[in-house]
Each structure stands twice: as C-alpha cells, then as structure tokens.
Amino acid sequence: MSIKKHIPNVITLLNLSAGIFALIHAFNGNYNEAFSCVCVGIFFDFWDGFVARLLKVQSPLGVQLDSLADMVTSGVVPGVVMYKMLADIQENQPDYNLTPETFYMGIVPYLGFLITLGSCYRLAKFNIDTRQTDSFIGLPTPANALFIMSLPMILFDNQFEALSNLLSNPYVLVGISLFSAYILNAEIPLFSLKVKYFSWANNKTQVIFMLISALFLVFFQYLGIPMIILFYVLLSVITNKMGTNNGSPYKAN
C-alpha cells in the first residue's frame, strides 16, 4: 500500500483537527485561541491540494474530505463565534436583555448560524460546479471564516469607539451574518490563492495580493483582515474586467 497517497488526506485531517479545537475554544468564548486554531486549519487547507497534485495522488475521496473539513473549520466555527457574540450582547447589555415581553428576541443569537448554512451551501455547490476548478465564484469559506473570526478581535482590540459600538450592536451583527451568507454564494468570480505552478505568469495576481495583504496586517493588525477581504474581492473584479485573470470561471465556458 502506497503511503504517499494518504499524505494529502492526513493534511486535510489536520485542518479538521484544528477546526475541532477552534470549536471548543469558540464555545468557551476564547476568541484568541479560536482564531489561532482557524488560521492553522486554513494553513493546512491551503497546502493539502497542492501536495496531492505534487505527489500526483488526487482522488475523489480527497475532494470530499477537504469540503467536510472546511465545513467544520470555516463553516461551523465562524457560526458559533457569531452566535456567541450575539448571545454575549443579550446577556451583558441591559438594552438587549431578554424580558418576559421580549422573550422572542432569544432567537437572535441563532441567526449567527446563517453563516454556517451559507458555508454549507457554498461548499456543496463548489463540489459540483465545473466552473470553479481554477478559481472561485463567491467568497471562499476560509476567507469568510477569517473575516468573521476577526470581528471579536477587532471589538476588543481597537481604538475607535464608533467601531466598537457597531460591533456591539446585534442588528449590525445580524446584518453581517446575512451579508456573509450572501457573499459566499454570490455569482462573483474570484481568483484562487492556492499555488498550482511555481511561475510568475501564473501567480502574479496572488503574489501582489499577498504582499499588499501583509502590509494591511502590519499597519492595521486585526482590522486589516476585513480590509484584505474587501481588497480580495475588488482585485478579483478588476482583474476579470481587465482580462488578466486567466482562471476566470466565466472564460472556461
């Protein structure tokens, strides 16, 4: 039995393991640890497909396993984080405390799981969409997970009172959850960050994006993460309009 064919699947399972640890920390309100675990999981997710192609051991099993692992790390975990943020607001802010007259508002924290539902639909659609072999349509679940996971970090680690007030408003967080479910499945072509070939011509957009993203993180720290996601979407739209994204899903058909 060849061992090398199992190596990519082991990497995928490491992604899933990181997601499980992130899930435990998220339920306990340990947002820093949950964020770190999701980052580790996304790191493994970034490389499992590349290793499979490098070793020439791609398989249908690997494709399905990858989506199942992503569902936990990049789907369930951000949903739990949003749920916890909304539940904390109801518990700790008098203006939003539940009363016998407003008991029905207890459903609000569960709206955070719209992110999980949107992620599940997006991953299922990705597995059968032949347009997404070299690029994406809609925001990838790992990018969306980083965006959601950054919110509690920004809330507790920024110097802008207005921003803290926004992220402490349940209506804003529910709006973000709805937007997240939408952007995951929107018909917007986005370039892939996964490396398939080591050449400037095939990866120049990705390299430029990574360099500018690094600057965002250096200067803005956690606040740089939503800025990176916005830049990712805008850069994808620009490259597709200019015809420079050779992996555009709309050019394959």
CSV table of C-alpha atoms in Angstrom, one decimal:
chain,number,residue,atom,x,y,z
A,1,MET,CA,0.0,0.0,0.0
A,2,SER,CA,1.4,3.4,-1.0
A,3,ILE,CA,1.8,5.7,1.9
A,4,LYS,CA,2.2,8.9,-0.2
A,5,LYS,CA,-1.5,8.7,-1.4
A,6,HIS,CA,-2.6,9.2,2.2
A,7,ILE,CA,-0.3,12.3,2.9
A,8,PRO,CA,-2.8,14.9,1.5
A,9,ASN,CA,-5.6,13.3,3.4
A,10,VAL,CA,-3.6,13.5,6.6
A,11,ILE,CA,-3.0,17.2,6.0
A,12,THR,CA,-6.8,17.6,5.5
A,13,LEU,CA,-7.5,15.8,8.7
A,14,LEU,CA,-5.1,18.2,10.5
A,15,ASN,CA,-7.3,21.0,9.1
A,16,LEU,CA,-10.3,19.3,10.6
A,17,SER,CA,-8.4,18.7,13.9
A,18,ALA,CA,-7.6,22.4,14.1
A,19,GLY,CA,-11.3,23.2,13.5
A,20,ILE,CA,-12.4,20.9,16.3
A,21,PHE,CA,-10.0,22.7,18.7
A,22,ALA,CA,-11.3,26.1,17.4
A,23,LEU,CA,-14.9,24.9,18.0
A,24,ILE,CA,-14.1,24.1,21.7
A,25,HIS,CA,-12.4,27.5,22.2
A,26,ALA,CA,-15.3,29.3,20.5
A,27,PHE,CA,-17.9,27.7,22.7
A,28,ASN,CA,-15.9,28.8,25.7
A,29,GLY,CA,-15.5,32.4,24.5
A,30,ASN,CA,-11.8,32.0,24.0
A,31,TYR,CA,-11.7,34.1,20.7
A,32,ASN,CA,-8.0,34.5,20.5
A,33,GLU,CA,-7.4,30.7,20.7
A,34,ALA,CA,-10.2,30.0,18.3
A,35,PHE,CA,-8.9,32.5,15.8
A,36,SER,CA,-5.4,30.9,16.0
A,37,CYS,CA,-6.8,27.4,15.5
A,38,VAL,CA,-8.8,28.5,12.5
A,39,CYS,CA,-5.6,30.1,11.0
A,40,VAL,CA,-3.8,26.8,11.5
A,41,GLY,CA,-6.6,24.9,9.9
A,42,ILE,CA,-6.7,27.3,6.9
A,43,PHE,CA,-2.9,26.8,6.5
A,44,PHE,CA,-3.3,23.1,6.2
A,45,ASP,CA,-6.3,23.6,3.8
A,46,PHE,CA,-4.1,25.8,1.6
A,47,TRP,CA,-1.5,23.0,1.1
A,48,ASP,CA,-3.4,19.7,1.0
A,49,GLY,CA,-4.5,20.1,-2.6
A,50,PHE,CA,-1.0,21.3,-3.7
A,51,VAL,CA,0.6,18.3,-2.0
A,52,ALA,CA,-1.9,16.0,-3.8
A,53,ARG,CA,-1.0,17.5,-7.1
A,54,LEU,CA,2.7,17.4,-6.4
A,55,LEU,CA,2.6,13.7,-5.5
A,56,LYS,CA,0.0,13.0,-8.3
A,57,VAL,CA,-2.4,11.4,-5.9
A,58,GLN,CA,-5.6,13.5,-6.4
A,59,SER,CA,-8.7,11.5,-5.6
A,60,PRO,CA,-12.5,12.0,-5.3
A,61,LEU,CA,-12.1,11.0,-1.6
A,62,GLY,CA,-9.7,13.9,-1.1
A,63,VAL,CA,-12.1,16.3,-2.6
A,64,GLN,CA,-14.9,15.3,-0.4
A,65,LEU,CA,-12.7,15.1,2.7
A,66,ASP,CA,-11.5,18.6,2.0
A,67,SER,CA,-15.0,20.0,1.9
A,68,LEU,CA,-16.0,18.2,5.1
A,69,ALA,CA,-13.0,19.5,7.0
A,70,ASP,CA,-13.7,23.0,5.7
A,71,MET,CA,-17.3,22.8,6.8
A,72,VAL,CA,-16.1,22.5,10.4
A,73,THR,CA,-13.1,24.9,10.4
A,74,SER,CA,-14.6,27.5,8.1
A,75,GLY,CA,-18.3,26.9,8.4
A,76,VAL,CA,-19.3,25.8,11.9
A,77,VAL,CA,-16.7,27.7,13.9
A,78,PRO,CA,-17.5,31.2,12.5
A,79,GLY,CA,-21.2,30.5,13.0
A,80,VAL,CA,-20.5,29.6,16.7
A,81,VAL,CA,-18.4,32.8,17.1
A,82,MET,CA,-21.2,34.9,15.7
A,83,TYR,CA,-23.7,33.1,17.9
A,84,LYS,CA,-21.5,33.8,21.0
A,85,MET,CA,-21.1,37.4,20.2
A,86,LEU,CA,-24.9,37.9,19.8
A,87,ALA,CA,-25.5,35.9,23.0
A,88,ASP,CA,-23.0,38.0,24.9
A,89,ILE,CA,-24.7,41.2,23.9
A,90,GLN,CA,-28.1,39.9,25.1
A,91,GLU,CA,-26.6,38.8,28.4
A,92,ASN,CA,-24.3,41.8,29.1
A,93,GLN,CA,-26.0,44.8,27.6
A,94,PRO,CA,-29.1,46.0,29.5
A,95,ASP,CA,-30.7,47.5,26.4
A,96,TYR,CA,-30.8,44.0,24.9
A,97,ASN,CA,-31.5,41.8,27.9
A,98,LEU,CA,-34.4,39.4,27.4
A,99,THR,CA,-37.6,40.1,29.4
A,100,PRO,CA,-40.9,38.3,29.5
A,101,GLU,CA,-42.2,40.8,26.9
A,102,THR,CA,-39.2,40.3,24.6
A,103,PHE,CA,-38.6,36.6,25.0
A,104,TYR,CA,-39.0,36.1,21.3
A,105,MET,CA,-35.7,38.0,20.8
A,106,GLY,CA,-33.9,35.0,22.2
A,107,ILE,CA,-33.8,33.6,18.7
A,108,VAL,CA,-31.4,36.4,17.6
A,109,PRO,CA,-28.1,34.7,18.6
A,110,TYR,CA,-29.1,31.7,16.5
A,111,LEU,CA,-29.2,33.9,13.4
A,112,GLY,CA,-25.4,33.8,13.6
A,113,PHE,CA,-25.6,30.3,12.2
A,114,LEU,CA,-26.8,31.7,8.9
A,115,ILE,CA,-23.1,31.8,8.3
A,116,THR,CA,-22.8,28.1,8.8
A,117,LEU,CA,-25.8,27.4,6.5
A,118,GLY,CA,-24.4,29.7,3.8
A,119,SER,CA,-21.0,27.9,4.1
A,120,CYS,CA,-22.6,24.5,3.7
A,121,TYR,CA,-24.5,25.5,0.6
A,122,ARG,CA,-21.3,27.1,-0.8
A,123,LEU,CA,-19.2,24.0,-0.2
A,124,ALA,CA,-21.8,21.7,-1.7
A,125,LYS,CA,-22.1,23.9,-4.8
A,126,PHE,CA,-18.4,24.1,-5.2
A,127,ASN,CA,-18.0,20.3,-5.4
A,128,ILE,CA,-20.3,20.1,-8.4
A,129,ASP,CA,-19.6,23.4,-10.1
A,130,THR,CA,-17.2,22.8,-13.0
A,131,ARG,CA,-16.5,26.5,-13.4
A,132,GLN,CA,-14.6,26.5,-10.1
A,133,THR,CA,-11.6,24.3,-11.0
A,134,ASP,CA,-9.1,27.1,-11.2
A,135,SER,CA,-10.8,29.9,-9.4
A,136,PHE,CA,-13.9,30.7,-7.3
A,137,ILE,CA,-17.4,32.0,-7.7
A,138,GLY,CA,-18.4,33.6,-4.4
A,139,LEU,CA,-16.2,34.2,-1.4
A,140,PRO,CA,-14.3,31.0,-0.4
A,141,THR,CA,-15.3,29.7,3.1
A,142,PRO,CA,-11.7,30.2,4.6
A,143,ALA,CA,-11.7,33.9,3.6
A,144,ASN,CA,-15.2,34.3,5.1
A,145,ALA,CA,-14.1,32.5,8.2
A,146,LEU,CA,-11.2,34.8,8.7
A,147,PHE,CA,-13.4,37.8,8.3
A,148,ILE,CA,-15.9,36.6,10.9
A,149,MET,CA,-13.2,35.4,13.3
A,150,SER,CA,-11.6,38.8,13.2
A,151,LEU,CA,-14.7,40.6,14.5
A,152,PRO,CA,-14.4,39.8,18.2
A,153,MET,CA,-10.6,40.5,17.9
A,154,ILE,CA,-11.4,43.9,16.4
A,155,LEU,CA,-14.1,44.6,19.0
A,156,PHE,CA,-11.7,44.0,22.0
A,157,ASP,CA,-8.6,45.4,20.3
A,158,ASN,CA,-9.2,48.7,18.6
A,159,GLN,CA,-9.1,52.4,19.5
A,160,PHE,CA,-12.2,53.5,17.7
A,161,GLU,CA,-15.3,53.9,19.9
A,162,ALA,CA,-17.6,54.1,16.9
A,163,LEU,CA,-16.3,50.8,15.6
A,164,SER,CA,-16.7,49.1,19.0
A,165,ASN,CA,-20.3,50.4,19.1
A,166,LEU,CA,-21.0,49.0,15.7
A,167,LEU,CA,-19.7,45.5,16.6
A,168,SER,CA,-21.7,45.7,19.9
A,169,ASN,CA,-24.9,46.2,18.0
A,170,PRO,CA,-26.9,43.0,17.4
A,171,TYR,CA,-28.6,44.4,14.3
A,172,VAL,CA,-25.2,45.1,12.8
A,173,LEU,CA,-24.0,41.6,13.6
A,174,VAL,CA,-27.2,40.0,12.1
A,175,GLY,CA,-26.7,42.2,9.0
A,176,ILE,CA,-23.1,40.9,8.7
A,177,SER,CA,-24.4,37.3,9.1
A,178,LEU,CA,-26.8,37.9,6.2
A,179,PHE,CA,-24.2,39.5,4.1
A,180,SER,CA,-21.8,36.6,4.8
A,181,ALA,CA,-24.3,34.0,3.6
A,182,TYR,CA,-24.9,36.1,0.5
A,183,ILE,CA,-21.3,36.8,-0.5
A,184,LEU,CA,-20.4,33.1,0.0
A,185,ASN,CA,-22.8,32.2,-2.8
A,186,ALA,CA,-22.8,35.4,-4.9
A,187,GLU,CA,-22.1,35.0,-8.6
A,188,ILE,CA,-18.8,36.9,-8.3
A,189,PRO,CA,-15.7,35.4,-9.9
A,190,LEU,CA,-12.7,35.5,-7.6
A,191,PHE,CA,-9.1,34.3,-8.2
A,192,SER,CA,-7.8,31.3,-6.2
A,193,LEU,CA,-4.9,31.8,-3.7
A,194,LYS,CA,-3.8,28.2,-4.0
A,195,VAL,CA,-0.5,27.7,-5.7
A,196,LYS,CA,-0.6,25.2,-8.6
A,197,TYR,CA,2.5,26.1,-10.6
A,198,PHE,CA,5.7,27.9,-9.5
A,199,SER,CA,5.8,30.7,-12.1
A,200,TRP,CA,5.4,34.5,-12.1
A,201,ALA,CA,3.0,34.4,-15.0
A,202,ASN,CA,0.5,32.1,-13.2
A,203,ASN,CA,0.8,33.6,-9.8
A,204,LYS,CA,1.5,37.3,-10.2
A,205,THR,CA,-2.0,38.3,-9.1
A,206,GLN,CA,-1.7,36.1,-6.0
A,207,VAL,CA,1.8,37.5,-5.2
A,208,ILE,CA,0.7,41.1,-5.4
A,209,PHE,CA,-2.3,40.3,-3.3
A,210,MET,CA,-0.2,38.6,-0.6
A,211,LEU,CA,2.3,41.4,-0.4
A,212,ILE,CA,-0.3,44.1,0.0
A,213,SER,CA,-2.2,41.9,2.5
A,214,ALA,CA,0.9,41.6,4.6
A,215,LEU,CA,1.1,45.4,4.7
A,216,PHE,CA,-2.5,45.6,5.8
A,217,LEU,CA,-1.7,43.3,8.7
A,218,VAL,CA,1.4,45.1,9.7
A,219,PHE,CA,-0.2,48.5,9.8
A,220,PHE,CA,-3.8,47.6,10.8
A,221,GLN,CA,-3.4,44.3,12.6
A,222,TYR,CA,-6.8,42.6,13.1
A,223,LEU,CA,-8.6,45.5,11.4
A,224,GLY,CA,-6.6,44.7,8.3
A,225,ILE,CA,-8.4,41.3,7.9
A,226,PRO,CA,-11.7,42.7,6.7
A,227,MET,CA,-9.7,45.2,4.6
A,228,ILE,CA,-7.9,42.3,3.0
A,229,ILE,CA,-11.2,40.5,2.2
A,230,LEU,CA,-12.6,43.7,0.6
A,231,PHE,CA,-9.3,44.1,-1.4
A,232,TYR,CA,-9.5,40.5,-2.5
A,233,VAL,CA,-13.0,41.0,-3.9
A,234,LEU,CA,-12.1,44.3,-5.6
A,235,LEU,CA,-8.8,43.0,-7.1
A,236,SER,CA,-10.7,39.9,-8.5
A,237,VAL,CA,-13.3,42.2,-10.1
A,238,ILE,CA,-10.6,44.4,-11.6
A,239,THR,CA,-8.5,41.5,-12.9
A,240,ASN,CA,-11.5,39.9,-14.5
A,241,LYS,CA,-12.6,43.2,-16.1
A,242,MET,CA,-9.1,43.7,-17.5
A,243,GLY,CA,-8.9,40.1,-18.7
A,244,THR,CA,-5.8,39.4,-16.7
A,245,ASN,CA,-7.2,36.6,-14.6
A,246,ASN,CA,-6.6,33.5,-16.7
A,247,GLY,CA,-8.5,31.4,-14.3
A,248,SER,CA,-11.7,33.3,-14.5
A,249,PRO,CA,-14.6,30.9,-14.3
A,250,TYR,CA,-16.5,32.8,-16.9
A,251,LYS,CA,-13.8,32.2,-19.5
A,252,ALA,CA,-13.9,28.5,-19.2
A,253,ASN,CA,-17.3,28.1,-20.7
